């Protein structure tokens, strides 16, 4: 009998670990239904390819029998997504690339949390926001943490790129609080700062000029309450959608106040807004510090306030990143591309100044 040398043992150990990480999963979807399977897989198996490409896997299927090859953790999550989508087809849900993208974003966040081997307690999966028209479930670790932070603190900041759900979740929390009678009214506020256009050239009176800037907030309200209910609440001043300038001189008590697009506030405007908060009120400030539309030389109130309030207890802060984008998959790639370009541009300018 020959004994294995140390190098041979090390090679055997690495080979065993490799076999453990690379795996072939085989499973069947029950009950087998050709129509549901076609809905699941998509035209020319496009939906299956979308899942496989996301996790760098190979996925084969013959009818209801599926085989997945690749990293074990990724393969198991891909299987759970396929099984979940198949259950959705039983309820008549039409599987779409958008739905798959949302599930993949959520799953990737959970996978990163597992691989980081953190000891923080995971957010409860039952954390949802209930509104009259829909039940909203936050997706991914950052959205779940954002929801918990909003419910815990009276002043919250949600910072990150477009499409991460900052404003939508904040509006949903406000609607939920109103329905529970925790507050008496909702105020949705935006600075009327043009992204390259001038208000004066838009048709209509001041109200009609400002309305397009507030449209995303109206859209969110209509999703959660229905158009008829929104109009009634606006008429009764229970819901107020207004430009930031209208907040000066007011004290907002027993209200839920959301300041959207706050990167376009000045230092003075941000201070004015935060000092409007009265008893029984909650404020959520959302913004993307990479998309400031203020005139050159004017500092963003959002960038400034993050430094001012750093370390102040009782204030919540959630930072979203490009991986949290839940819009079309290309949006995340666009945001990534801009970030890389801007970093390279700054490095080039710094190098040129040195030379």
mmCIF file of N, CA and C in Angstrom, residues 25-29 32-34 36-49 52 58-69 82 86:
data_model
loop_
_atom_site.group_PDB
_atom_site.id
_atom_site.type_symbol
_atom_site.label_atom_id
_atom_site.label_comp_id
_atom_site.label_asym_id
_atom_site.label_seq_id
_atom_site.Cartn_x
_atom_site.Cartn_y
_atom_site.Cartn_z
ATOM 1 N N UNK A 25 -27.663 19.632 -11.458
ATOM 2 C CA UNK A 25 -28.957 19.413 -10.817
ATOM 3 C C UNK A 25 -29.962 18.903 -11.840
ATOM 4 N N UNK A 26 -30.709 17.895 -11.476
ATOM 5 C CA UNK A 26 -31.769 17.388 -12.347
ATOM 6 C C UNK A 26 -33.073 17.355 -11.557
ATOM 7 N N UNK A 27 -34.134 17.861 -12.161
ATOM 8 C CA UNK A 27 -35.433 17.877 -11.475
ATOM 9 C C UNK A 27 -36.561 17.926 -12.504
ATOM 10 N N UNK A 28 -37.765 17.627 -12.038
ATOM 11 C CA UNK A 28 -38.953 17.661 -12.895
ATOM 12 C C UNK A 28 -39.970 18.641 -12.326
ATOM 13 N N UNK A 29 -40.715 19.268 -13.201
ATOM 14 C CA UNK A 29 -41.793 20.162 -12.802
ATOM 15 C C UNK A 29 -43.115 19.393 -12.872
ATOM 16 N N UNK A 32 -46.966 17.988 -15.173
ATOM 17 C CA UNK A 32 -46.486 18.385 -16.495
ATOM 18 C C UNK A 32 -47.636 18.942 -17.326
ATOM 19 N N UNK A 33 -47.431 20.131 -17.876
ATOM 20 C CA UNK A 33 -48.467 20.805 -18.668
ATOM 21 C C UNK A 33 -47.764 21.547 -19.794
ATOM 22 N N UNK A 34 -48.022 21.150 -21.040
ATOM 23 C CA UNK A 34 -47.311 21.711 -22.188
ATOM 24 C C UNK A 34 -47.514 23.219 -22.317
ATOM 25 N N UNK A 36 -48.279 25.439 -19.895
ATOM 26 C CA UNK A 36 -47.578 26.138 -18.815
ATOM 27 C C UNK A 36 -46.070 26.125 -19.050
ATOM 28 N N UNK A 37 -45.543 25.024 -19.563
ATOM 29 C CA UNK A 37 -44.114 24.932 -19.849
ATOM 30 C C UNK A 37 -43.706 25.911 -20.954
ATOM 31 N N UNK A 38 -44.570 26.053 -21.960
ATOM 32 C CA UNK A 38 -44.284 26.999 -23.039
ATOM 33 C C UNK A 38 -44.258 28.430 -22.505
ATOM 34 N N UNK A 39 -45.175 28.737 -21.593
ATOM 35 C CA UNK A 39 -45.225 30.053 -20.956
ATOM 36 C C UNK A 39 -43.961 30.285 -20.127
ATOM 37 N N UNK A 40 -43.536 29.258 -19.405
ATOM 38 C CA UNK A 40 -42.337 29.350 -18.564
ATOM 39 C C UNK A 40 -41.083 29.578 -19.400
ATOM 40 N N UNK A 41 -40.898 28.773 -20.435
ATOM 41 C CA UNK A 41 -39.647 28.792 -21.194
ATOM 42 C C UNK A 41 -39.564 29.985 -22.145
ATOM 43 N N UNK A 42 -40.716 30.465 -22.630
ATOM 44 C CA UNK A 42 -40.700 31.579 -23.559
ATOM 45 C C UNK A 42 -40.371 31.140 -24.969
ATOM 46 N N UNK A 43 -40.488 32.073 -25.917
ATOM 47 C CA UNK A 43 -40.215 31.757 -27.310
ATOM 48 C C UNK A 43 -38.743 31.419 -27.496
ATOM 49 N N UNK A 44 -38.493 30.270 -28.102
ATOM 50 C CA UNK A 44 -37.123 29.767 -28.326
ATOM 51 C C UNK A 44 -36.344 29.676 -27.012
ATOM 52 N N UNK A 45 -37.042 29.355 -25.927
ATOM 53 C CA UNK A 45 -36.442 29.194 -24.587
ATOM 54 C C UNK A 45 -35.752 30.472 -24.105
ATOM 55 N N UNK A 46 -36.267 31.627 -24.510
ATOM 56 C CA UNK A 46 -35.630 32.905 -24.159
ATOM 57 C C UNK A 46 -35.592 33.130 -22.652
ATOM 58 N N UNK A 47 -36.650 32.727 -21.948
ATOM 59 C CA UNK A 47 -36.688 32.940 -20.497
ATOM 60 C C UNK A 47 -35.647 32.080 -19.786
ATOM 61 N N UNK A 48 -35.479 30.852 -20.253
ATOM 62 C CA UNK A 48 -34.491 29.953 -19.645
ATOM 63 C C UNK A 48 -33.082 30.475 -19.917
ATOM 64 N N UNK A 49 -32.855 30.976 -21.125
ATOM 65 C CA UNK A 49 -31.530 31.553 -21.453
ATOM 66 C C UNK A 49 -31.246 32.774 -20.577
ATOM 67 N N UNK A 52 -30.132 31.436 -17.246
ATOM 68 C CA UNK A 52 -28.820 30.791 -17.373
ATOM 69 C C UNK A 52 -27.704 31.820 -17.527
ATOM 70 N N UNK A 58 -25.488 26.488 -17.403
ATOM 71 C CA UNK A 58 -26.044 25.825 -18.584
ATOM 72 C C UNK A 58 -27.329 25.116 -18.138
ATOM 73 N N UNK A 59 -28.430 25.427 -18.769
ATOM 74 C CA UNK A 59 -29.723 24.846 -18.393
ATOM 75 C C UNK A 59 -30.306 24.140 -19.612
ATOM 76 N N UNK A 60 -30.601 22.856 -19.467
ATOM 77 C CA UNK A 60 -31.207 22.059 -20.533
ATOM 78 C C UNK A 60 -32.558 21.550 -20.049
ATOM 79 N N UNK A 61 -33.480 21.416 -20.966
ATOM 80 C CA UNK A 61 -34.748 20.791 -20.571
ATOM 81 C C UNK A 61 -35.339 20.007 -21.733
ATOM 82 N N UNK A 62 -35.970 18.931 -21.381
ATOM 83 C CA UNK A 62 -36.760 18.144 -22.323
ATOM 84 C C UNK A 62 -38.123 17.958 -21.685
ATOM 85 N N UNK A 63 -39.086 18.740 -22.150
ATOM 86 C CA UNK A 63 -40.400 18.723 -21.511
ATOM 87 C C UNK A 63 -40.309 19.300 -20.113
ATOM 88 N N UNK A 64 -40.789 18.546 -19.130
ATOM 89 C CA UNK A 64 -40.795 19.015 -17.744
ATOM 90 C C UNK A 64 -39.521 18.645 -16.989
ATOM 91 N N UNK A 65 -38.597 17.949 -17.664
ATOM 92 C CA UNK A 65 -37.349 17.534 -17.019
ATOM 93 C C UNK A 65 -36.258 18.569 -17.301
ATOM 94 N N UNK A 66 -35.655 19.095 -16.239
ATOM 95 C CA UNK A 66 -34.634 20.141 -16.360
ATOM 96 C C UNK A 66 -33.302 19.648 -15.794
ATOM 97 N N UNK A 67 -32.219 20.089 -16.420
ATOM 98 C CA UNK A 67 -30.881 19.806 -15.924
ATOM 99 C C UNK A 67 -30.093 21.114 -15.914
ATOM 100 N N UNK A 68 -29.444 21.398 -14.770
ATOM 101 C CA UNK A 68 -28.663 22.632 -14.615
ATOM 102 C C UNK A 68 -27.222 22.263 -14.298
ATOM 103 N N UNK A 69 -26.299 22.853 -15.027
ATOM 104 C CA UNK A 69 -24.874 22.618 -14.793
ATOM 105 C C UNK A 69 -24.196 23.939 -14.457
ATOM 106 N N UNK A 82 -36.995 28.845 -11.313
ATOM 107 C CA UNK A 82 -37.770 28.122 -12.330
ATOM 108 C C UNK A 82 -39.020 27.499 -11.711
ATOM 109 N N UNK A 86 -42.915 28.490 -12.478
ATOM 110 C CA UNK A 86 -43.867 27.464 -12.923
ATOM 111 C C UNK A 86 -45.123 27.493 -12.055
#
